[in-house]
């Protein structure tokens, strides 16, 4: 028999009992669809993590004031990080740029519009540390920092909420009744694990401490952000930072750190590990429905063998060999699995494009892995489910089969 003959015979056998075939194919459709959706969900989470860290940079280290939580209580809240600490850390050989950061949440006002945003006081190197790109205008320089100038760089979301012009450069925004001239607007970057990267107003740190929010410790900062050179050893730099800050803060050996260090490369590796385990878990759960579908194919083929016992006997009586019988039943099993897999793949991709963005607020990529997986599933499940029924059919005694009613 040619391939076309085998395919035609398989189709005639499958279409001979439409309801049973459709229900069997439906089991494979649901299984493959679930796997495709789960794979796409996992890859979308992975892509989201990669995109966020590509904008922040894996060669970034963030030092925060205050110790870690102990028994649910945050300890060591003294403002121990200062501008001078940032200057000392900036002299480390592997540090490319350093930016002390102090921020408050307050209202920005433009005309009759107001919006609560994050006002960030920092140094010009913040743009390098954060790897930002400007949509309009420029970032403030060292001169603005020295003179405590009332210049500001605005995020696109803040500009939109204040109903500023498309190019807001030159407009004046008031913060705590202090007028700030917009000299630049950041390019849109979206959200990250650090929060929104578009809803902020960046001003010189000296301006924040002298004109808006001085406090009891004007030199204190909430965090220090460092950008390392590409070939830097993050672990080594982290150890150096710990040693320097403990010495500056005069901490005894038995005292815990009164600061926290976040190595973005280590955080990304941890997040990727978690995402990988989550993806494996989701695919494993979805594979259960695929296993049920394969059992459905095997059940259908066993029933088919029982119904066609006499037909098998006639085939063997006129010269059909065991391998011909095996090929015939395996081809039927593979065809059922292939049809279910293809429909499941298409349905899974469509549902992924609709529901994954709704769930994660992120565009779901078309997974080539899911397409390849669907083809492999079609062959493997079809063969695995059809082997036992095919062998059973091939080993039937032709004389007993011809007597079968």
PDB file of C-alpha atoms in Angstrom, residues 20-21 23-32 35 286-303 329-330 332-334 336-338 340-341 376-389:
ATOM      1  CA  UNK A  20     -16.387   8.828  18.836  1.00  0.00           C
ATOM      2  CA  UNK A  21     -13.590  10.294  16.706  1.00  0.00           C
ATOM      3  CA  UNK A  23     -14.651  13.250  21.213  1.00  0.00           C
ATOM      4  CA  UNK A  24     -11.234  11.554  21.055  1.00  0.00           C
ATOM      5  CA  UNK A  25      -9.748  14.389  18.999  1.00  0.00           C
ATOM      6  CA  UNK A  26     -11.271  16.880  21.436  1.00  0.00           C
ATOM      7  CA  UNK A  27      -9.252  15.330  24.277  1.00  0.00           C
ATOM      8  CA  UNK A  28      -6.015  15.937  22.335  1.00  0.00           C
ATOM      9  CA  UNK A  29      -7.121  19.473  21.388  1.00  0.00           C
ATOM     10  CA  UNK A  30      -7.673  20.400  25.031  1.00  0.00           C
ATOM     11  CA  UNK A  31      -4.365  18.846  26.103  1.00  0.00           C
ATOM     12  CA  UNK A  32      -2.243  20.536  23.419  1.00  0.00           C
ATOM     13  CA  UNK A  35       0.330  23.033  27.004  1.00  0.00           C
ATOM     14  CA  UNK A 286      -1.141  20.981  31.456  1.00  0.00           C
ATOM     15  CA  UNK A 287       0.454  17.678  30.397  1.00  0.00           C
ATOM     16  CA  UNK A 288      -1.997  15.792  32.611  1.00  0.00           C
ATOM     17  CA  UNK A 289      -4.822  16.715  30.227  1.00  0.00           C
ATOM     18  CA  UNK A 290      -2.616  15.624  27.320  1.00  0.00           C
ATOM     19  CA  UNK A 291      -2.095  12.249  29.026  1.00  0.00           C
ATOM     20  CA  UNK A 292      -5.853  11.875  29.395  1.00  0.00           C
ATOM     21  CA  UNK A 293      -6.229  12.610  25.681  1.00  0.00           C
ATOM     22  CA  UNK A 294      -3.662   9.955  24.750  1.00  0.00           C
ATOM     23  CA  UNK A 295      -5.507   7.416  26.908  1.00  0.00           C
ATOM     24  CA  UNK A 296      -8.647   8.351  24.962  1.00  0.00           C
ATOM     25  CA  UNK A 297      -6.881   7.536  21.675  1.00  0.00           C
ATOM     26  CA  UNK A 298      -5.716   4.170  23.019  1.00  0.00           C
ATOM     27  CA  UNK A 299      -9.231   3.370  24.219  1.00  0.00           C
ATOM     28  CA  UNK A 300     -10.709   4.263  20.829  1.00  0.00           C
ATOM     29  CA  UNK A 301      -8.144   2.137  18.980  1.00  0.00           C
ATOM     30  CA  UNK A 302      -8.770  -0.870  21.249  1.00  0.00           C
ATOM     31  CA  UNK A 303     -12.481  -0.566  20.572  1.00  0.00           C
ATOM     32  CA  UNK A 329      -3.653   1.012  13.007  1.00  0.00           C
ATOM     33  CA  UNK A 330      -0.655   3.197  13.881  1.00  0.00           C
ATOM     34  CA  UNK A 332      -5.042   5.917  12.289  1.00  0.00           C
ATOM     35  CA  UNK A 333      -3.735   6.722  15.771  1.00  0.00           C
ATOM     36  CA  UNK A 334      -1.175   9.227  14.463  1.00  0.00           C
ATOM     37  CA  UNK A 336      -6.144  11.377  15.138  1.00  0.00           C
ATOM     38  CA  UNK A 337      -3.333  12.781  17.265  1.00  0.00           C
ATOM     39  CA  UNK A 338      -2.069  15.012  14.437  1.00  0.00           C
ATOM     40  CA  UNK A 340      -6.020  17.175  17.506  1.00  0.00           C
ATOM     41  CA  UNK A 341      -2.523  18.630  17.938  1.00  0.00           C
ATOM     42  CA  UNK A 376       6.315  16.272  18.315  1.00  0.00           C
ATOM     43  CA  UNK A 377       3.247  15.599  20.481  1.00  0.00           C
ATOM     44  CA  UNK A 378       1.238  14.648  17.390  1.00  0.00           C
ATOM     45  CA  UNK A 379       3.758  11.956  16.451  1.00  0.00           C
ATOM     46  CA  UNK A 380       4.780  10.714  19.903  1.00  0.00           C
ATOM     47  CA  UNK A 381       1.294  10.570  21.410  1.00  0.00           C
ATOM     48  CA  UNK A 382      -0.123   8.983  18.258  1.00  0.00           C
ATOM     49  CA  UNK A 383       2.523   6.264  18.162  1.00  0.00           C
ATOM     50  CA  UNK A 384       2.536   5.676  21.925  1.00  0.00           C
ATOM     51  CA  UNK A 385      -1.259   5.401  22.048  1.00  0.00           C
ATOM     52  CA  UNK A 386      -1.485   3.174  18.981  1.00  0.00           C
ATOM     53  CA  UNK A 387       1.354   0.709  19.573  1.00  0.00           C
ATOM     54  CA  UNK A 388      -0.518  -1.635  21.926  1.00  0.00           C
ATOM     55  CA  UNK A 389      -3.782  -1.728  19.900  1.00  0.00           C
TER      56      UNK A 389
END
